[in-house]
mmCIF file of C-alpha atoms and ligand atoms in Angstrom:
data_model
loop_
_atom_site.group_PDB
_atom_site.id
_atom_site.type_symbol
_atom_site.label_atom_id
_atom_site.label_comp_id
_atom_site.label_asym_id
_atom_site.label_seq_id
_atom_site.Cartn_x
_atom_site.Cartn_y
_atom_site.Cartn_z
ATOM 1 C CA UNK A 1 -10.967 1.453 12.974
ATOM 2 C CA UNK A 2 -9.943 4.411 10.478
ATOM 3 C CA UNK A 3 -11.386 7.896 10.750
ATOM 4 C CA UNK A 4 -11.406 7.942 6.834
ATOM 5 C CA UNK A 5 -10.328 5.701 4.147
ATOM 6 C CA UNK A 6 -9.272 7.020 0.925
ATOM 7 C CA UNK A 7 -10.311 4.611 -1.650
ATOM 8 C CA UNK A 8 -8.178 5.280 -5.333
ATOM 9 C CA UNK A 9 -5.161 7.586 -6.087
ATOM 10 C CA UNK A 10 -5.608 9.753 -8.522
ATOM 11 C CA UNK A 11 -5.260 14.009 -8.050
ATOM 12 C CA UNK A 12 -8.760 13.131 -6.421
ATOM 13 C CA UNK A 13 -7.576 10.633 -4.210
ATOM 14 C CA UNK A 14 -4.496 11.882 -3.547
ATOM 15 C CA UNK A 15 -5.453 15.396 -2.936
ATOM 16 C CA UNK A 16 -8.024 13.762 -0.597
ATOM 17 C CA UNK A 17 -5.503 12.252 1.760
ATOM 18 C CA UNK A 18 -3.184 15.728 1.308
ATOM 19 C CA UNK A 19 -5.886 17.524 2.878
ATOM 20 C CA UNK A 20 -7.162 14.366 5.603
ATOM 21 C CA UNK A 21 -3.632 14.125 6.630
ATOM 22 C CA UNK A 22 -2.753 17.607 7.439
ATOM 23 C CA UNK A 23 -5.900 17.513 9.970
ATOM 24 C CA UNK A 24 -4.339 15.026 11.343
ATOM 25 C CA UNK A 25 -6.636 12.176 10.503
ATOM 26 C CA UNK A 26 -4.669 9.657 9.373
ATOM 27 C CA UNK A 27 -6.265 8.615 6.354
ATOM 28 C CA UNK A 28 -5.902 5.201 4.697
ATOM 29 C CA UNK A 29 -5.578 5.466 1.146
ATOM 30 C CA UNK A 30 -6.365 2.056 -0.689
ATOM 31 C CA UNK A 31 -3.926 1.888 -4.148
ATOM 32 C CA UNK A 32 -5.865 -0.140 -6.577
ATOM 33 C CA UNK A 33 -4.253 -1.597 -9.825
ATOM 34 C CA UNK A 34 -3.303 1.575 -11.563
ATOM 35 C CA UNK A 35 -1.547 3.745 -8.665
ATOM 36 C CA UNK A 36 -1.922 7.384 -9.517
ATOM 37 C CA UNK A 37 -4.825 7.060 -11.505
ATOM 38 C CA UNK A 38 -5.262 7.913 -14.999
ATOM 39 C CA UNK A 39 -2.215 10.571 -15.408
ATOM 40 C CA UNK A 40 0.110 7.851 -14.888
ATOM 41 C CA UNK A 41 -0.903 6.824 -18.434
ATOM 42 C CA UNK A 42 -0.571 10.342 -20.169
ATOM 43 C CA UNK A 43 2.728 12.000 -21.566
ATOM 44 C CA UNK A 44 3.045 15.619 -20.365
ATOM 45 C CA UNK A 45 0.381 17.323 -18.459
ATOM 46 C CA UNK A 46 0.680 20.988 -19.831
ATOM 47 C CA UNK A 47 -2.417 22.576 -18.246
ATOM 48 C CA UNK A 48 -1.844 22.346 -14.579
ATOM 49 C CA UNK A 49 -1.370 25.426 -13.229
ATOM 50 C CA UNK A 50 1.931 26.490 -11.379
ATOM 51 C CA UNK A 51 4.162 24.048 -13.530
ATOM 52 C CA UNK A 52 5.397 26.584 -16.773
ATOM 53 C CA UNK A 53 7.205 24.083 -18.607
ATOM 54 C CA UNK A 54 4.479 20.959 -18.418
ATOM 55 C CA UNK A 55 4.909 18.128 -15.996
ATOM 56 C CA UNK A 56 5.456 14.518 -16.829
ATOM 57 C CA UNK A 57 1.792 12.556 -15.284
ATOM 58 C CA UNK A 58 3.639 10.168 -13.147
ATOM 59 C CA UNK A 59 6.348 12.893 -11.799
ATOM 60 C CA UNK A 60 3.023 14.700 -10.565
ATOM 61 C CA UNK A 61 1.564 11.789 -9.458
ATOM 62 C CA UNK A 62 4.396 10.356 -7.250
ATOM 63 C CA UNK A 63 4.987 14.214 -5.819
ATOM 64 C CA UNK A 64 1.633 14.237 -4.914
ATOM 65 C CA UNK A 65 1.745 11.175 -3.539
ATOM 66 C CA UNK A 66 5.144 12.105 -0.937
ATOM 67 C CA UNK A 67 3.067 14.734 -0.292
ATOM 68 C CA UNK A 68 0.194 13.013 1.234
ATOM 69 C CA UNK A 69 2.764 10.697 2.993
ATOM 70 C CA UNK A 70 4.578 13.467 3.996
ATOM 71 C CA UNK A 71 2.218 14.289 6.175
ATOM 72 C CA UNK A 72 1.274 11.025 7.413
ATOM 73 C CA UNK A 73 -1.126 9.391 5.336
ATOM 74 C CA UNK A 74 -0.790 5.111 4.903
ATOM 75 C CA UNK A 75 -0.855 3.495 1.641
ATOM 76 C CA UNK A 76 -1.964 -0.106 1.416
ATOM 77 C CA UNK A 77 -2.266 -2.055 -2.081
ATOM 78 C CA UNK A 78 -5.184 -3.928 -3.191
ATOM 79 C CA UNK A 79 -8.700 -4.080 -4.540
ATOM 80 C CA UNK A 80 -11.550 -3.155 -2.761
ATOM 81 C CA UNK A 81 -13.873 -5.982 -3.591
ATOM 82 C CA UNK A 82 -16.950 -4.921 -1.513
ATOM 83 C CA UNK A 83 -18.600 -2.645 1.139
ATOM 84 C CA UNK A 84 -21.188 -2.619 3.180
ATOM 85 C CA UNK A 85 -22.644 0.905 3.402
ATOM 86 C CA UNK A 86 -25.472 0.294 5.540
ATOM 87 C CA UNK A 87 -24.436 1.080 9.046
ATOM 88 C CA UNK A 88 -21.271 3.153 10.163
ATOM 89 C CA UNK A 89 -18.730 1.892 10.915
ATOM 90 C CA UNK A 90 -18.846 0.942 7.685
ATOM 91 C CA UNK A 91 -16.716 -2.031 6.300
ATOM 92 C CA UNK A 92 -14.639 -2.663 3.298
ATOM 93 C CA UNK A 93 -13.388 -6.254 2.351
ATOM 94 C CA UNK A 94 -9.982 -5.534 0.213
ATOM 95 C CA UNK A 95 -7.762 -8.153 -1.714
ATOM 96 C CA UNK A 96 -4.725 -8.686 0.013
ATOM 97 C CA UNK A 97 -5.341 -7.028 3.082
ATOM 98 C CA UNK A 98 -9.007 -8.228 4.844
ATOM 99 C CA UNK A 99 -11.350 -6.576 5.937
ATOM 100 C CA UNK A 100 -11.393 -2.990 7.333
ATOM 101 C CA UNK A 101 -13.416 -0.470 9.179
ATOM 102 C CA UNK A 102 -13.896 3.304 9.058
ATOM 103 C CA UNK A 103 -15.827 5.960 9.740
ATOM 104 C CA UNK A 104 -16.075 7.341 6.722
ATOM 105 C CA UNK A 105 -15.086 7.030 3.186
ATOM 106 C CA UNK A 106 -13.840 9.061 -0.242
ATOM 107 C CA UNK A 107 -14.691 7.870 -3.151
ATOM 108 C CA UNK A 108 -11.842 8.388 -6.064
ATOM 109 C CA UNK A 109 -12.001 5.630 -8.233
ATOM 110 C CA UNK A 110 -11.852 6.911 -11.467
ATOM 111 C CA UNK A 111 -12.793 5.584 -14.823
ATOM 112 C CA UNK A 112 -11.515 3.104 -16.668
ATOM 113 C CA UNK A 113 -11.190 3.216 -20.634
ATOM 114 C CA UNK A 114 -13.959 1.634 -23.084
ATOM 115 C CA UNK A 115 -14.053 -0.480 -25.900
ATOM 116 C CA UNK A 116 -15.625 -0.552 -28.770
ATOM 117 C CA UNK A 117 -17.029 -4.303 -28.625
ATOM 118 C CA UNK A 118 -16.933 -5.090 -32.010
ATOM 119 C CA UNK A 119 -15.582 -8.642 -32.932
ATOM 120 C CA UNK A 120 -12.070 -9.620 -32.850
ATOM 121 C CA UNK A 121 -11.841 -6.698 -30.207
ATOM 122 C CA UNK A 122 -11.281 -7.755 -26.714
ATOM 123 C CA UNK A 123 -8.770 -11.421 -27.924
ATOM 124 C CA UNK A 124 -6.400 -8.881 -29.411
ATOM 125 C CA UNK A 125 -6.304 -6.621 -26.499
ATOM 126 C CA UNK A 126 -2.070 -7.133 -26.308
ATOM 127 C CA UNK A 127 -1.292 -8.194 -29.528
ATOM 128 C CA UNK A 128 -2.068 -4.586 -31.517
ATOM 129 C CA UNK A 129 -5.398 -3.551 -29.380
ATOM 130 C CA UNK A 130 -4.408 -1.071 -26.622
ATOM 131 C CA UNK A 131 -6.067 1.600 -24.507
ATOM 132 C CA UNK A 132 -2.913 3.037 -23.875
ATOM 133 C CA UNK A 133 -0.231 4.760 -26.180
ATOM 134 C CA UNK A 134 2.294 5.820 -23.738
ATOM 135 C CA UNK A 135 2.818 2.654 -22.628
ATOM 136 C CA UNK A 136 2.163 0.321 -25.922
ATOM 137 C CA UNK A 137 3.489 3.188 -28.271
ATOM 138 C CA UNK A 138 6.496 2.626 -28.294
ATOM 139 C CA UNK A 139 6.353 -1.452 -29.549
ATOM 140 C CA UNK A 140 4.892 0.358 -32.592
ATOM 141 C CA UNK A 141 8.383 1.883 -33.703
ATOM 142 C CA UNK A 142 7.921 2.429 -37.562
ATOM 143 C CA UNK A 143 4.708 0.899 -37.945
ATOM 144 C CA UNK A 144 0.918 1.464 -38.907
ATOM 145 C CA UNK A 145 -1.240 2.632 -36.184
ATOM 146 C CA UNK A 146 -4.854 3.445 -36.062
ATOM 147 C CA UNK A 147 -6.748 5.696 -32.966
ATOM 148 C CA UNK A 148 -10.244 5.625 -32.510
ATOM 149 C CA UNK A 149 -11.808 8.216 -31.707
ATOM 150 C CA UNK A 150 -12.311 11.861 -32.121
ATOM 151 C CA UNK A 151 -12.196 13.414 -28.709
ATOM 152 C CA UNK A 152 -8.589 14.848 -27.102
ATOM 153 C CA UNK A 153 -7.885 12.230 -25.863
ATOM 154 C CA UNK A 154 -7.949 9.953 -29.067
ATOM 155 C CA UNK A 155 -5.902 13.266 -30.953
ATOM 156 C CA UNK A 156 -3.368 13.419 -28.050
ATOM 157 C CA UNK A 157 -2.667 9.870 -28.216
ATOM 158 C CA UNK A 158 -2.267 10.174 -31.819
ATOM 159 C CA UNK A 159 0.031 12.594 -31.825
ATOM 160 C CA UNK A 160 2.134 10.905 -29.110
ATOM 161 C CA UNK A 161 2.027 7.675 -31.684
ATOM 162 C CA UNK A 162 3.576 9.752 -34.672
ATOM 163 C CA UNK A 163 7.191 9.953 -32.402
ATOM 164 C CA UNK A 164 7.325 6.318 -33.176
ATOM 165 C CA UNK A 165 4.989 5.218 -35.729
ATOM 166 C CA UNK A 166 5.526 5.548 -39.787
ATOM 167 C CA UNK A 167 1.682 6.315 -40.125
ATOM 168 C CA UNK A 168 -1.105 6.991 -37.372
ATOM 169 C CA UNK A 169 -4.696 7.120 -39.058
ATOM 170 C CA UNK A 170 -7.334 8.573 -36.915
ATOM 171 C CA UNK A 171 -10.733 6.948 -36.970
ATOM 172 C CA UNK A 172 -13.798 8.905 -36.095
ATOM 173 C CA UNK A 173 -17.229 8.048 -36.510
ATOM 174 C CA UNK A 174 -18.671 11.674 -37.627
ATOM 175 C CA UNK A 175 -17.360 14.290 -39.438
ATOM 176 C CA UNK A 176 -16.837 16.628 -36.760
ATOM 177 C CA UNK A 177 -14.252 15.984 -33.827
ATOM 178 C CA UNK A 178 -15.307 16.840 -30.460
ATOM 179 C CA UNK A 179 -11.582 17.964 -29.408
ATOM 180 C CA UNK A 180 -10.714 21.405 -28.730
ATOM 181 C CA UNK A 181 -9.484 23.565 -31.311
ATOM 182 C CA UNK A 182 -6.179 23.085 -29.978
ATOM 183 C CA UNK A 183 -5.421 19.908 -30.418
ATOM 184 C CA UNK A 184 -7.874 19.767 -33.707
ATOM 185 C CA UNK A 185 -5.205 22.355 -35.104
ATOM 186 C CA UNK A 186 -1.802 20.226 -33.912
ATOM 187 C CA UNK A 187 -3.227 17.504 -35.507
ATOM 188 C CA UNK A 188 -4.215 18.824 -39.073
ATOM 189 C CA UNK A 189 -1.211 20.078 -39.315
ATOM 190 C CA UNK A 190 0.903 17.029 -38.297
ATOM 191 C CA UNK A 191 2.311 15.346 -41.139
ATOM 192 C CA UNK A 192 2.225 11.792 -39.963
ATOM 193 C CA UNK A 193 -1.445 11.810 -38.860
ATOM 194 C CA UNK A 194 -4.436 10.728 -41.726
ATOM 195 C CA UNK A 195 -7.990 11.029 -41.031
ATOM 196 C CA UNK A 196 -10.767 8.574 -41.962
ATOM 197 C CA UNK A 197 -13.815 10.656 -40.699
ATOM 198 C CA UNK A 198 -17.668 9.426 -40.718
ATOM 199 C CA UNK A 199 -16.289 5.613 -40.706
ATOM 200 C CA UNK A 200 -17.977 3.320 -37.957
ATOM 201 C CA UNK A 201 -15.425 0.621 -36.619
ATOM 202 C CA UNK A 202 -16.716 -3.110 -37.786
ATOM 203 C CA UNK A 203 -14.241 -5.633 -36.562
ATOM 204 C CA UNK A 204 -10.545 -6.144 -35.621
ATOM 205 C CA UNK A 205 -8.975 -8.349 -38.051
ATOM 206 C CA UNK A 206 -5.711 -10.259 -36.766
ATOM 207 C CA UNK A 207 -3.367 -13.237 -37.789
ATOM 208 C CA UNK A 208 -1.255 -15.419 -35.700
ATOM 209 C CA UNK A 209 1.278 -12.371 -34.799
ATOM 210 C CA UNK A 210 -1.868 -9.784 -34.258
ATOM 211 C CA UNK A 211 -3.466 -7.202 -35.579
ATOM 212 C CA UNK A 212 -3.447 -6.442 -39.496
ATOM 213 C CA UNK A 213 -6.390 -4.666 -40.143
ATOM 214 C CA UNK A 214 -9.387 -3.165 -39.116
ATOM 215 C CA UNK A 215 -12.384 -3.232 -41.025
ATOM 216 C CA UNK A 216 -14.878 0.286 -41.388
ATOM 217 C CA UNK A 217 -17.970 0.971 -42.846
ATOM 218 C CA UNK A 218 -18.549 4.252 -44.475
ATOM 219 C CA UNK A 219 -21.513 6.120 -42.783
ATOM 220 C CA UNK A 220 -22.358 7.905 -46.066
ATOM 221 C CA UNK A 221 -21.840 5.293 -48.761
ATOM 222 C CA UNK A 222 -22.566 2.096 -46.645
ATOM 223 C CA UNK A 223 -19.264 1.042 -48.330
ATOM 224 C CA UNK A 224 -17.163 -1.483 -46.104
ATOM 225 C CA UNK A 225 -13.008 -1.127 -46.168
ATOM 226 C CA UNK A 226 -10.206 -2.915 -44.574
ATOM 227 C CA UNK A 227 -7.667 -0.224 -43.083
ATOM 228 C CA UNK A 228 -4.529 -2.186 -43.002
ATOM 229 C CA UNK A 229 -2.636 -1.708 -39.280
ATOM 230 C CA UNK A 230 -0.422 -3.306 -37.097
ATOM 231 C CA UNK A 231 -2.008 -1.711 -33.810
ATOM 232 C CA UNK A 232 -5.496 -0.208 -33.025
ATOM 233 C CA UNK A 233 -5.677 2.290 -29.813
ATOM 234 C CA UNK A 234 -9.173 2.777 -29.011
ATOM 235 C CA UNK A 235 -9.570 6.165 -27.413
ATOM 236 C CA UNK A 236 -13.049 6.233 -26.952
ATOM 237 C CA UNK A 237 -13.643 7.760 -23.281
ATOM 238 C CA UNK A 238 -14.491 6.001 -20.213
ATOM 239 C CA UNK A 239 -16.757 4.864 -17.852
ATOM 240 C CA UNK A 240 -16.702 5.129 -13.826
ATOM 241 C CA UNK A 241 -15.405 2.210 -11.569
ATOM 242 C CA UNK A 242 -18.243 1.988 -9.255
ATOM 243 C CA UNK A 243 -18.611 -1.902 -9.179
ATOM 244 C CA UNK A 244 -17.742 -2.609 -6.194
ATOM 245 C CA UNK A 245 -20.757 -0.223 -4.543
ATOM 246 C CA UNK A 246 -23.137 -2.971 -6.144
ATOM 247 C CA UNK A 247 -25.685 -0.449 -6.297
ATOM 248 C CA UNK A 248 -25.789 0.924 -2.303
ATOM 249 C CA UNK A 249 -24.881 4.697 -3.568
ATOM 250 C CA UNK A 250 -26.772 6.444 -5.957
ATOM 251 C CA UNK A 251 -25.672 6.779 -9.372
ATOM 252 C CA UNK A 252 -26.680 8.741 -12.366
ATOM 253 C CA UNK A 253 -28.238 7.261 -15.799
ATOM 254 C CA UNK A 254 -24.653 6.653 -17.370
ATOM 255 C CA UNK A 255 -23.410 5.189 -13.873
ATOM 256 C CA UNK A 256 -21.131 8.150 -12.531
ATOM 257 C CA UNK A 257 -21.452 8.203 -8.148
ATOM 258 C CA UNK A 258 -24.043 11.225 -7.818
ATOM 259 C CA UNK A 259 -22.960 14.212 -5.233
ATOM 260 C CA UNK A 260 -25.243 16.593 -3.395
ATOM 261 C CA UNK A 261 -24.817 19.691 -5.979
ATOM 262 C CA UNK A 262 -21.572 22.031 -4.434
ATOM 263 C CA UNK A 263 -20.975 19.504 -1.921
ATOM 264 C CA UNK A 264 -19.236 15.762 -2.462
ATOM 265 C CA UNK A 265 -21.895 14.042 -0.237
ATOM 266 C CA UNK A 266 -23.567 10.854 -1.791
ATOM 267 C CA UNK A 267 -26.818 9.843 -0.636
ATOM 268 C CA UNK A 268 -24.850 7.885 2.566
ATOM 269 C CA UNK A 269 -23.726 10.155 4.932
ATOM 270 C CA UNK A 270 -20.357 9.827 5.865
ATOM 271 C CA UNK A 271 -19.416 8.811 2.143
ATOM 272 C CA UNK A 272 -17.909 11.578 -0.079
ATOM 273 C CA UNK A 273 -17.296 11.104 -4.256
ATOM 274 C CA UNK A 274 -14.520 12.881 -5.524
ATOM 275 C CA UNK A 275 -12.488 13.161 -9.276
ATOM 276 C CA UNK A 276 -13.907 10.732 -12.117
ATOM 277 C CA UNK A 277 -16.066 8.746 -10.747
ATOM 278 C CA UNK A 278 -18.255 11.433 -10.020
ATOM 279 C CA UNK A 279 -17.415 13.729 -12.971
ATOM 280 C CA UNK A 280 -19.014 12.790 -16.634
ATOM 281 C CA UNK A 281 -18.269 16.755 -17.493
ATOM 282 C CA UNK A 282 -14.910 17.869 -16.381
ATOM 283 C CA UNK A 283 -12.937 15.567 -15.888
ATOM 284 C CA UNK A 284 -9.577 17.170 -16.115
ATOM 285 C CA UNK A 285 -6.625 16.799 -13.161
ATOM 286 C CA UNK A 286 -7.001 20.042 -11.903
ATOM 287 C CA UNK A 287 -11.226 19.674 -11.056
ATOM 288 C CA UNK A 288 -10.407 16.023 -9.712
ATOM 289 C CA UNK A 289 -7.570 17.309 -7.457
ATOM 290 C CA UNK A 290 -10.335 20.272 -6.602
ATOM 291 C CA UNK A 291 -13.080 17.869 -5.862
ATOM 292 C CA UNK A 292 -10.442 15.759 -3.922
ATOM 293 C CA UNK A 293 -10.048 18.554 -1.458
ATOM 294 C CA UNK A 294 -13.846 19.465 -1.552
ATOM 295 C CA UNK A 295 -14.654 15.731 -0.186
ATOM 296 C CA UNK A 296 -11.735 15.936 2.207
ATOM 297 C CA UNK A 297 -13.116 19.024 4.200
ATOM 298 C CA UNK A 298 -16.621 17.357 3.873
ATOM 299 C CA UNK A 299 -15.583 14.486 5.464
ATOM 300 C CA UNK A 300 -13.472 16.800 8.166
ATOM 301 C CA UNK A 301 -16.867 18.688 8.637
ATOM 302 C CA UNK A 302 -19.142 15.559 8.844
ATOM 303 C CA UNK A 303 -16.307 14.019 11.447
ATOM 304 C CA UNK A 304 -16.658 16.579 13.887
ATOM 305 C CA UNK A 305 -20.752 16.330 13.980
ATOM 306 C CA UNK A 306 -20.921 12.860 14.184
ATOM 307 C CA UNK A 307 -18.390 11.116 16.182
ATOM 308 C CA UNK A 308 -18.781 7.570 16.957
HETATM 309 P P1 LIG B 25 -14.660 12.242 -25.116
HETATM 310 O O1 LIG B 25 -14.419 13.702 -25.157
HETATM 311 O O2 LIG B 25 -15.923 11.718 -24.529
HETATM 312 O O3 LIG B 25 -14.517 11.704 -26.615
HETATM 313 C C1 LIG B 25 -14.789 10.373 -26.932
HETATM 314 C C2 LIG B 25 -14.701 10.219 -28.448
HETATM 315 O O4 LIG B 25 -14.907 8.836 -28.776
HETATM 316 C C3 LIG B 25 -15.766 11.020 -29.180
HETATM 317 O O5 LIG B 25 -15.232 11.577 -30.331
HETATM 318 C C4 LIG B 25 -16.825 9.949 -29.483
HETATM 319 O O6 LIG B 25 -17.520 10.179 -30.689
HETATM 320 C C5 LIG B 25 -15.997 8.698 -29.654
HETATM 321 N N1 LIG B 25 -16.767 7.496 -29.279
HETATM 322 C C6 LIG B 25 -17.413 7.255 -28.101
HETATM 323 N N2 LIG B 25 -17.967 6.034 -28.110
HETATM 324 C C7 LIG B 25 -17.689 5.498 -29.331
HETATM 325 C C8 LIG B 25 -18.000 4.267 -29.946
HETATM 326 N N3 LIG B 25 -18.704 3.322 -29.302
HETATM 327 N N4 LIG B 25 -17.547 4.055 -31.193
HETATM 328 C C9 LIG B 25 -16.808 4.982 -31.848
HETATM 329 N N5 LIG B 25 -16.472 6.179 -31.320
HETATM 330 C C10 LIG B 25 -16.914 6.434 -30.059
HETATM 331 O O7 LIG B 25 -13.505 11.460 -24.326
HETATM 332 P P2 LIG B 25 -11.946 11.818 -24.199
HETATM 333 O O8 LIG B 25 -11.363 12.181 -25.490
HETATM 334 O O9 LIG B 25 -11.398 10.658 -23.442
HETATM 335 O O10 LIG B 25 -11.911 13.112 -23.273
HETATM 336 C C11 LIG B 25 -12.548 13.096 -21.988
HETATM 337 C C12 LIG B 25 -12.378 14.449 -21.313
HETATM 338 O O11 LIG B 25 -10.998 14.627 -20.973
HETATM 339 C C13 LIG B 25 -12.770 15.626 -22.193
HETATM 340 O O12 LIG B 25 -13.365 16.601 -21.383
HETATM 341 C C14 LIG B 25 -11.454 16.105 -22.733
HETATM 342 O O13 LIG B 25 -11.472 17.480 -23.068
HETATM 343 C C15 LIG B 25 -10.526 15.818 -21.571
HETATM 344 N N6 LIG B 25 -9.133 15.631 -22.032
HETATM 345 C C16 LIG B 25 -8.344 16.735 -22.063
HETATM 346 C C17 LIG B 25 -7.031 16.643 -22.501
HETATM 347 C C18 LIG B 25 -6.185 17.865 -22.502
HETATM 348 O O14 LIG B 25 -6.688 18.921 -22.206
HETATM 349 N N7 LIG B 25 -4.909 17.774 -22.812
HETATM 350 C C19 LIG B 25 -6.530 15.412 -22.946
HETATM 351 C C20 LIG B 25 -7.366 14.286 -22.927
HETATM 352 C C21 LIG B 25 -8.686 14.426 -22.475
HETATM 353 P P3 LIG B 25 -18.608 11.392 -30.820
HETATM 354 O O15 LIG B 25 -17.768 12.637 -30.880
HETATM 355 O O16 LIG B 25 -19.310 11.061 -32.069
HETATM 356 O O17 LIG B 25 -19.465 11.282 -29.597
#
């Protein structure tokens, strides 16, 4: 039986097992399908404090990840496919590996991207519909791209896209953007990037090689277009990967894990939320590798009160 098992690998996760290790707890930390979370899927991270010159996602990610094992936390691939949070021990049944006890658990899951679901959307995912410029952008060299989108994420990704594309065109359904001024400003006055603002998405239109077009309807006219492209990135935001709970920890109205306010305590003592999956406001690396050392000196705290 663990004393704690770390369940995802983001900064949440990771920082997590950082902190579990180096109190000598021995953490397991489970490494789902995207090891290192989220940042493994950016370009540079620029705002994490202490690196001056930005920091490639996955060079923080695998340093934080030594780090943890560094200090003796155990990494084990696979998917955690269900738990049963009703008694402790509790138990975990995980893809690949069986089925494992603990004594408690930290939740880092994260969030996984959404889609529009609009027709011709999800059979195209791979053949011009991606979630993911850095690693699609580059299949894109001198080509038409389109981002969805209007938050920083959908303007970062486009202005990754314009170091390979001929033409990115951002598609936002209001008039406003909800990015920061920053990245608002880099983007107006980026050469490469066109804006089709107050446009709602319709359908993805594709032949036998993929994506050609997509097709828009103009919120103030009603008029409908086809935007000719050979990819689409949809860049819409995400939503939390609690499936696996099936419901035994509370969540709020949008689905994100709910935490005692100040504390990372769910409504099961013994299991601790931490980074995305609790976060619908933040969500940034540095607050998910904060929250990640929150839950692990919760779960420290709730270890020595209630030994089993
Ligand atoms: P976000 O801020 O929630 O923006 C999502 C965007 O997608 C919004 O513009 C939204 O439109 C649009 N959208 C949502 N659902 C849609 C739908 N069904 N159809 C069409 N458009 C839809 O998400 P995000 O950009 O992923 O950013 C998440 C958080 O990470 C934010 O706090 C952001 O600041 C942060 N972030 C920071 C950085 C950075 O600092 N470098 C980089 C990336 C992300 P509306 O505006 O109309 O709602």
């Amino acid at each position: 039986m663990y004393k704690s098992i770390v369940i995802g690998t983001g900064p949440a996760g990771l920082t997590a097992a950082i902190y579990l290790a180096r109190a000598n707890l021995n953490p397991l930390v489970i490494e789902g399908p995207q090891p290192g979370g989220q940042l493994t899927t950016t370009t540079e991270v620029e705002n994490f404090p202490g690196f001056v010159d930005g920091i490639m996602g996955t060079d923080l990610m695998d340093s934080m990840r030594k780090q943890a094992e560094r200090f003796g936390a155990e990494f084990r691939s696979g998917w955690v496919t269900k738990v049963d949070l009703s008694k402790r021990p509790f138990t975990l049944v995980i893809d690949e590996v069986g089925e494992l006890s603990t004594e408690t658990i930290i939740i880092s899951t994260g969030a996984s991207a959404k889609y529009l679901g609009i027709p011709g959307e999800s059979e195209n995912v791979g053949r011009g519909v991606s979630t993911c410029a850095t690693c699609d952008g580059f299949f894109f060299r001198n080509k038409k791209v389109i981002v969805v989108g209007g938050g920083d994420s959908a303007l970062e990704e486009a202005n990754f896209l314009t170091r390979f594309a001929s033409e990115v065109r951002i598609v936002h359904r209001r008039d406003e953007l909800r990015a920061s001024k920053i990245m608002q400003d880099r983007s107006k006055s980026n050469e490469k990037i066109n804006w089709s603002l107050n446009v709602t998405p319709l359908e993805v239109v594709a032949g036998p090689m993929g994506v050609t077009g997509l097709k828009v309807r103009n919120n103030e006219t009603g008029q409908e277009e086809l935007l000719e492209t050979d990819g689409i990135f949809i860049a819409i935001g995400h939503i939390p990967n609690t499936k696996f709970l099936e419901g035994q920890v509370d969540t709020n109205e949008i689905g994100y894990v709910q935490v005692k306010p100040g504390t990372s305590e769910t409504n099961i003592p013994g299991v601790f939320a931490c980074g995305d999956v609790q976060d619908d406001k933040y969500r940034q690396a540095i607050t998910s590798a904060g929250s990640g050392c929150m839950a692990a000196l919760d779960c420290e705290r709730f270890l020595e009160n209630h030994e089993l």
